[in-house]
Coordinates of C-alpha atoms in Angstrom, one line a residue:
M1 CA 3.4 5.6 -14.7
R2 CA 1.1 6.9 -11.9
K3 CA -2.4 7.9 -12.9
L4 CA -3.2 11.4 -12.0
W5 CA -6.5 13.3 -11.6
T6 CA -7.0 16.3 -13.7
K7 CA -9.6 19.0 -13.0
A8 CA -11.9 17.5 -15.5
G9 CA -11.9 14.4 -13.4
V10 CA -9.8 12.5 -15.9
L11 CA -6.6 11.0 -14.5
G12 CA -4.0 13.8 -14.8
S13 CA -1.1 15.2 -12.7
V14 CA -1.0 15.1 -9.0
S15 CA 1.2 14.5 -6.0
M16 CA 0.9 15.6 -2.6
A17 CA 3.6 18.1 -3.0
F18 CA 3.1 21.6 -1.6
G19 CA 6.0 22.3 0.7
S20 CA 8.2 24.3 -1.6
M21 CA 11.8 24.5 -0.6
F22 CA 14.9 25.7 -2.2
W23 CA 17.9 23.9 -0.7
S24 CA 20.9 26.2 -1.1
Q25 CA 23.9 24.4 -2.3
K26 CA 27.5 25.6 -2.0
K27 CA 29.2 25.6 -5.3
T28 CA 32.9 25.9 -6.0
E29 CA 34.8 27.3 -8.8
T30 CA 38.4 27.2 -9.7
T31 CA 40.1 30.6 -9.9
Q32 CA 42.8 31.5 -12.4
T33 CA 45.4 30.7 -9.7
G34 CA 44.0 27.2 -9.3
S35 CA 42.6 27.7 -5.8
T36 CA 39.0 26.6 -5.1
T37 CA 36.7 29.1 -3.5
A38 CA 33.0 29.1 -2.7
C39 CA 31.0 31.2 -5.1
T40 CA 27.9 33.1 -4.2
E41 CA 24.7 32.1 -6.1
P42 CA 23.0 35.0 -7.8
P43 CA 20.0 36.3 -5.9
S44 CA 16.7 34.9 -7.0
P45 CA 14.7 37.3 -9.2
Y46 CA 11.7 36.5 -6.9
E47 CA 11.4 37.9 -3.4
L48 CA 9.4 35.8 -0.9
K49 CA 6.5 37.7 0.7
L50 CA 4.1 35.2 2.3
V51 CA 4.0 31.5 3.2
Q52 CA 1.0 29.3 3.9
V53 CA 1.5 25.7 5.0
L54 CA -1.4 23.2 5.1
F55 CA -0.2 19.9 6.7
R56 CA -1.4 16.6 7.9
H57 CA -1.0 15.6 11.6
G58 CA 1.7 13.1 12.5
A59 CA 1.5 9.4 13.2
R60 CA -1.3 8.3 15.5
T61 CA -3.1 5.4 17.0
P62 CA -5.6 3.8 14.6
L63 CA -9.2 5.1 14.4
K64 CA -10.4 1.4 14.6
S65 CA -8.6 -1.9 14.8
I66 CA -9.1 -4.5 12.1
P67 CA -11.6 -6.9 13.7
D68 CA -11.0 -10.6 14.3
V69 CA -7.2 -10.4 13.9
M70 CA -4.2 -10.2 16.2
E71 CA -4.5 -6.9 18.0
A72 CA -1.6 -4.5 18.5
Q73 CA -0.9 -3.2 22.0
W74 CA -1.3 0.6 21.9
V75 CA 0.2 1.2 25.3
P76 CA 0.4 4.7 26.9
N77 CA 4.2 5.1 26.7
L78 CA 3.8 5.2 22.9
L79 CA 2.3 8.7 23.4
E80 CA 5.0 10.3 25.6
P81 CA 5.9 13.8 24.3
P82 CA 9.6 14.4 23.7
A83 CA 11.0 17.2 25.8
H84 CA 12.2 19.2 22.7
T85 CA 8.6 19.5 21.5
H86 CA 7.5 21.5 24.5
I87 CA 6.4 25.1 24.0
N88 CA 4.1 27.5 25.9
Y89 CA 0.8 27.5 24.1
V90 CA -2.9 28.0 24.5
V91 CA -5.8 26.7 22.5
T92 CA -8.6 29.2 21.8
D93 CA -11.6 29.8 19.5
L94 CA -11.1 32.1 16.5
E95 CA -11.8 35.2 18.6
G96 CA -9.4 34.2 21.4
G97 CA -12.1 32.9 23.7
P98 CA -12.2 29.4 25.3
R99 CA -11.6 26.4 23.2
P100 CA -14.9 25.0 21.9
S101 CA -16.1 21.5 22.8
S102 CA -15.0 18.7 20.4
P103 CA -17.6 16.0 19.7
V104 CA -15.1 14.3 17.4
E105 CA -12.6 14.0 20.2
D106 CA -15.3 12.9 22.6
S107 CA -16.3 10.1 20.2
Y108 CA -12.7 8.8 20.2
R109 CA -12.6 8.8 24.0
A110 CA -15.7 6.6 24.1
N111 CA -13.5 3.7 23.0
I112 CA -10.2 2.2 24.2
L113 CA -7.8 0.3 22.1
S114 CA -6.1 -2.8 23.2
G115 CA -3.2 -1.6 25.4
G116 CA -5.1 1.2 27.0
T117 CA -5.0 4.2 24.8
Y118 CA -7.7 6.0 22.8
P119 CA -8.1 5.9 19.0
G120 CA -6.8 8.7 16.9
Q121 CA -4.1 10.0 19.3
L122 CA -0.8 11.5 18.2
T123 CA 2.1 9.3 19.2
T124 CA 5.7 10.1 20.1
V125 CA 6.6 9.1 16.5
G126 CA 4.0 11.5 15.2
M127 CA 5.3 14.3 17.4
Q128 CA 8.8 13.8 16.1
Q129 CA 7.5 13.8 12.5
L130 CA 6.0 17.3 13.0
Y131 CA 9.0 18.6 14.8
E132 CA 11.1 17.5 11.8
L133 CA 8.7 19.2 9.4
G134 CA 9.2 22.3 11.5
E135 CA 13.0 21.9 11.2
R136 CA 12.6 21.6 7.4
L137 CA 10.7 24.8 7.3
R138 CA 13.3 26.4 9.6
K139 CA 16.0 25.6 7.1
R140 CA 14.0 27.0 4.3
Y141 CA 12.6 30.2 5.9
I142 CA 15.1 31.0 8.7
K143 CA 18.5 29.6 7.9
D144 CA 18.6 29.8 4.1
T145 CA 16.6 32.9 3.5
A146 CA 16.2 34.7 6.8
F147 CA 12.5 35.2 5.9
L148 CA 11.3 34.6 9.4
N149 CA 12.5 35.8 12.7
P150 CA 14.2 32.9 14.6
T151 CA 12.0 33.5 17.6
F152 CA 8.2 32.9 17.4
S153 CA 6.2 36.0 17.3
P154 CA 2.4 36.0 17.1
T155 CA 2.4 39.1 14.9
E156 CA 4.4 37.2 12.3
V157 CA 3.0 33.7 12.6
Y158 CA -0.7 32.6 12.6
V159 CA -1.5 29.0 13.8
R160 CA -4.8 27.4 13.1
S161 CA -5.9 23.8 13.8
T162 CA -8.9 21.6 13.6
N163 CA -10.4 21.1 17.1
I164 CA -8.9 17.6 17.5
V165 CA -6.1 16.8 19.9
R166 CA -3.8 15.2 17.4
T167 CA -3.9 18.2 15.1
I168 CA -3.5 20.7 17.9
E169 CA -0.5 18.7 19.3
S170 CA 0.9 18.5 15.7
A171 CA 0.8 22.2 15.4
K172 CA 2.6 22.6 18.7
C173 CA 5.4 20.2 17.6
L174 CA 5.9 21.9 14.3
V175 CA 6.2 25.3 15.9
A176 CA 8.7 23.8 18.4
G177 CA 10.8 22.5 15.5
L178 CA 10.5 25.7 13.4
F179 CA 11.6 28.0 16.2
Q180 CA 13.6 25.6 18.4
Q181 CA 11.4 26.4 21.3
S182 CA 12.3 30.0 21.1
Q183 CA 9.2 32.3 21.6
S184 CA 8.7 35.9 22.5
D185 CA 5.1 35.3 23.5
M186 CA 2.5 32.5 24.1
V187 CA 1.7 30.5 21.0
S188 CA -2.1 30.7 20.4
I189 CA -3.5 27.8 18.4
L190 CA -6.9 28.9 17.0
T191 CA -9.7 26.5 16.3
T192 CA -13.5 26.4 15.9
E193 CA -16.5 24.3 16.6
A194 CA -17.2 21.3 14.4
E195 CA -20.2 22.7 12.6
S196 CA -18.3 25.6 11.1
E197 CA -15.0 23.9 10.4
I198 CA -13.5 24.5 6.9
L199 CA -10.3 22.6 7.3
Y200 CA -11.9 19.3 6.2
P201 CA -14.9 18.3 4.1
N202 CA -17.7 19.1 6.6
Y203 CA -20.5 16.6 6.2
H204 CA -22.1 17.7 9.5
G205 CA -22.1 21.4 8.7
C206 CA -23.0 21.2 5.0
R207 CA -26.3 19.5 4.2
L208 CA -25.8 19.5 0.5
L209 CA -22.3 17.9 0.8
K210 CA -23.8 15.1 3.0
H211 CA -26.6 14.6 0.5
L212 CA -24.2 14.4 -2.5
S213 CA -21.4 12.4 -0.9
G214 CA -22.5 10.9 2.4
H215 CA -23.8 7.7 0.8
R216 CA -20.7 7.3 -1.4
W217 CA -18.6 6.0 1.5
A218 CA -20.7 2.8 1.9
E219 CA -21.2 2.6 -1.8
S220 CA -17.5 2.7 -2.6
S221 CA -17.0 -0.7 -0.9
T222 CA -19.7 -2.2 -3.2
L223 CA -17.9 -1.3 -6.5
P224 CA -17.3 -4.6 -8.3
D225 CA -13.5 -4.7 -8.2
I226 CA -13.2 -3.3 -4.7
A227 CA -15.9 -5.6 -3.4
A228 CA -14.2 -8.7 -4.9
D229 CA -10.9 -7.8 -3.3
L230 CA -12.5 -7.0 0.0
R231 CA -14.2 -10.4 0.1
S232 CA -10.8 -12.0 -0.6
I233 CA -8.9 -10.1 2.0
Q234 CA -11.6 -10.7 4.6
S235 CA -11.3 -14.4 3.9
A236 CA -7.5 -14.4 4.0
L237 CA -7.5 -12.5 7.3
G238 CA -10.2 -14.7 8.8
I239 CA -12.5 -11.7 9.4
A240 CA -16.1 -12.9 9.9
A241 CA -18.4 -12.0 7.0
H242 CA -20.8 -10.0 9.2
Q243 CA -18.0 -7.6 10.3
R244 CA -18.1 -4.1 8.7
V245 CA -14.7 -3.4 7.3
D246 CA -13.4 -1.6 4.3
F247 CA -10.0 -0.9 2.7
I248 CA -9.7 2.5 4.3
L249 CA -10.1 1.0 7.8
I250 CA -7.6 -1.8 6.9
R251 CA -5.1 0.6 5.6
D252 CA -5.4 2.9 8.6
D253 CA -4.6 0.1 11.1
M254 CA -1.9 -1.4 8.8
V255 CA 0.0 1.8 8.4
A256 CA -0.3 2.8 12.1
R257 CA 1.1 -0.6 13.1
E258 CA 4.0 -0.5 10.6
T259 CA 4.9 3.1 11.5
H260 CA 5.3 2.1 15.1
G261 CA 6.9 -1.2 14.6
L262 CA 3.9 -3.2 15.9
P263 CA 3.1 -6.6 14.5
C264 CA 0.8 -6.9 11.5
P265 CA -1.0 -10.1 10.4
P266 CA 1.6 -11.6 8.1
I267 CA -0.9 -12.2 5.4
L268 CA -1.1 -8.4 4.9
D269 CA 2.4 -8.4 3.4
S270 CA 1.1 -9.8 0.1
W271 CA -1.9 -7.5 0.2
R272 CA -0.2 -4.2 1.0
N273 CA -0.2 -2.7 -2.6
T274 CA -3.8 -3.8 -3.1
V275 CA -4.9 -2.2 0.2
E276 CA -3.2 1.1 -0.8
Q277 CA -4.7 1.1 -4.3
R278 CA -8.2 0.2 -3.2
A279 CA -8.2 2.7 -0.3
V280 CA -7.3 5.6 -2.7
E281 CA -9.9 4.4 -5.2
M282 CA -12.5 4.5 -2.4
I283 CA -11.5 8.1 -1.6
C284 CA -11.8 9.1 -5.2
H285 CA -15.2 7.6 -5.4
I286 CA -16.3 9.5 -2.2
Y287 CA -14.9 12.9 -3.3
E288 CA -15.9 12.4 -6.9
P289 CA -13.4 14.9 -8.4
S290 CA -15.0 14.7 -11.8
K291 CA -17.9 16.7 -10.3
R292 CA -16.8 20.3 -9.6
E293 CA -19.6 21.0 -7.1
N294 CA -18.5 18.2 -4.8
L295 CA -14.9 19.4 -4.6
Q296 CA -16.1 23.0 -4.2
L297 CA -18.1 22.0 -1.1
C298 CA -15.1 20.1 0.2
V299 CA -12.4 22.8 -0.2
G300 CA -14.3 26.0 -1.3
P301 CA -14.1 28.0 2.0
L302 CA -10.5 26.9 2.6
F303 CA -9.4 27.9 -0.9
H304 CA -11.2 31.3 -0.4
T305 CA -9.3 31.8 2.9
L306 CA -5.9 31.0 1.4
M307 CA -6.5 33.3 -1.6
G308 CA -7.8 36.0 0.8
N309 CA -4.6 35.9 2.8
I310 CA -2.6 36.4 -0.4
E311 CA -4.8 39.3 -1.6
D312 CA -4.9 41.0 1.8
H313 CA -1.1 40.9 2.0
L314 CA -0.7 42.4 -1.5
K315 CA -3.2 45.1 -0.8
G316 CA -1.8 45.9 2.6
T317 CA -5.4 45.8 4.0
T318 CA -4.7 43.2 6.8
S319 CA -4.5 44.5 10.3
E320 CA -1.6 42.1 10.8
S321 CA 0.8 43.8 8.4
N322 CA 3.8 41.9 9.7
R323 CA 2.3 38.4 9.2
K324 CA 4.5 36.2 7.1
L325 CA 3.4 32.7 7.9
F326 CA 0.0 30.9 8.1
L327 CA 0.1 27.4 9.5
Y328 CA -3.0 25.1 9.1
S329 CA -2.9 21.8 11.0
A330 CA -5.3 19.4 9.4
H331 CA -5.9 15.9 8.0
D332 CA -5.4 13.5 5.0
T333 CA -9.0 14.1 4.2
T334 CA -8.1 17.8 3.9
L335 CA -5.0 17.4 1.6
M336 CA -6.5 14.9 -0.8
P337 CA -9.5 17.0 -2.1
C338 CA -7.1 20.0 -2.2
L339 CA -4.7 18.1 -4.4
M340 CA -7.6 16.9 -6.6
A341 CA -8.9 20.4 -7.0
L342 CA -5.5 21.7 -7.9
G343 CA -5.1 18.9 -10.4
V344 CA -2.0 17.4 -8.9
F345 CA -3.3 14.3 -6.9
D346 CA -1.0 11.4 -7.7
M347 CA -3.3 8.6 -6.5
Q348 CA -1.1 8.1 -3.4
W349 CA -2.4 8.5 0.2
P350 CA -0.8 11.5 1.8
P351 CA 1.7 10.3 4.5
Y352 CA 1.7 11.5 8.0
A353 CA 3.1 15.1 8.2
A354 CA 2.6 15.7 4.5
D355 CA 2.4 19.4 3.6
I356 CA 1.1 21.6 0.9
T357 CA 2.9 24.9 0.9
L358 CA 1.8 28.0 -1.0
E359 CA 4.5 30.7 -1.3
L360 CA 3.7 34.3 -2.5
H361 CA 6.6 35.9 -4.4
Q362 CA 7.1 39.2 -6.0
H363 CA 9.4 39.7 -9.0
R364 CA 12.2 42.1 -7.9
Q365 CA 12.1 44.1 -11.1
T366 CA 8.6 43.9 -12.5
K367 CA 6.9 43.7 -9.1
E368 CA 4.6 41.1 -10.5
A369 CA 3.2 38.6 -8.0
F370 CA 3.7 34.9 -8.4
V371 CA 2.5 31.9 -6.4
K372 CA 4.5 28.7 -6.0
V373 CA 2.9 25.5 -4.7
S374 CA 4.8 22.5 -3.4
Y375 CA 3.8 19.2 -1.9
I376 CA 6.1 17.4 0.5
G377 CA 8.9 19.6 -0.6
K378 CA 8.4 19.1 -4.3
D379 CA 7.4 22.0 -6.5
Q380 CA 4.1 21.5 -8.4
L381 CA 3.1 22.7 -11.9
I382 CA -0.5 23.6 -11.4
P383 CA -2.7 23.0 -14.6
G384 CA -3.5 26.4 -16.0
C385 CA -0.2 27.9 -14.8
S386 CA 2.5 28.8 -17.3
G387 CA 5.3 27.8 -14.8
V388 CA 6.1 26.6 -11.3
Y389 CA 6.2 30.3 -10.4
C390 CA 2.6 30.9 -11.4
P391 CA 1.6 34.4 -12.3
L392 CA -1.0 35.5 -9.7
Q393 CA -3.8 36.0 -12.2
E394 CA -3.3 32.5 -13.6
F395 CA -3.3 31.1 -10.1
K396 CA -6.4 33.0 -9.1
Q397 CA -8.2 31.5 -12.2
A398 CA -7.1 28.0 -11.2
F399 CA -8.2 28.6 -7.6
S400 CA -11.5 30.3 -8.5
N401 CA -12.8 27.1 -10.1
Y402 CA -13.2 25.7 -6.6
S403 CA -13.1 28.7 -4.2
L404 CA -16.3 29.7 -2.4
T405 CA -17.0 32.7 -0.2
S406 CA -18.5 31.8 3.2
E407 CA -21.8 33.3 2.1
L408 CA -22.0 31.3 -1.1
Y409 CA -20.9 28.2 0.7
E410 CA -23.6 28.6 3.3
S411 CA -26.2 29.2 0.6
L412 CA -25.2 26.1 -1.3
C413 CA -25.0 23.9 1.8
N414 CA -28.5 24.8 2.9
R415 CA -30.0 24.3 -0.6
T416 CA -32.6 21.6 -0.4
E417 CA -34.8 22.3 -3.4
D418 CA -34.3 20.0 -6.3
M419 CA -32.4 17.5 -4.2
A420 CA -32.9 14.3 -6.0
D421 CA -32.4 11.1 -4.1
P422 CA -28.8 10.0 -4.4

């Protein structure tokens, strides 16, 4: 049995599953004459109104290589974009102006991996993964339900990304798969400067979050069980004692290599499960889901935005009345605290191209609103919800435990009084 985080911080139910899909299946029935004919499924009592997809970027080059071990060759041809992922797009700030500078991307480009490429770059494999996620969404929302127009329209689809090349390119590839490169207009991918980003826990933009959690990254490697295993794997791999490594770094390089068919140190085969387990335990220590305030500061503004999109749609107050789909291109460090806050984290690291999908439905007869959450295509029962189709008020209550308005978030982030030393 997998251990799961509950909202109380106790291990409860979770799995990165937010990409709800209903795969229509053809059924047959035998008529009185003995012939077999396809029967039509009864229409769902729920009418789909709005979809929001929060997804991780695709496979990439590692952020750092494991030191003192055989290096993989990250050559440029691993980054060639497939022709079918091409679309006409532009990257802007949130107001449609020039794309902001990206200090995170600049930091990647200050280093070069063995083979000649930069760390953290989307690869051909990763591009294809997002294209295939787009195709999966196409089946659900265009082919099976005709919810979306088969041609991209900016009035219908909103695309937002963190200001990092791999997430921008991932958004582009998903849109290419979703609409099969058919577009009525330029695709605008909106982003913002690092200091105000809400699509990941922002340690640079939120002083209180940095104070509460910043030290916990280094601290997580010193926890007794983790530290003992880390010493053992360093010794097994022949990594010098002075080298700074942790299980998250080891996992990142290991998974990147395996995904691209590049050689791994053979000794890692016997350590794979331990590496996965310890990396997730480190993340849980860093985000500290048992403390509500920490998760609030990680996901609060994002949760407020997602709920705001739902409420605006229901009230009809949005200026974009035809908007049906919001796409948010982000990171594993986005999805994990979101899953923890929703009470459905399954203690498994989100794979490349994992998605959390929120669907807003309206009951055709009662007109009551419902929200359905899925993770990697699997529907989730959110704690506090009476069913997978969660009545809006129940969902709002579950969301409100962690949602923060931008004003409250800013106020909390700048709070310095009573800050005890961590």
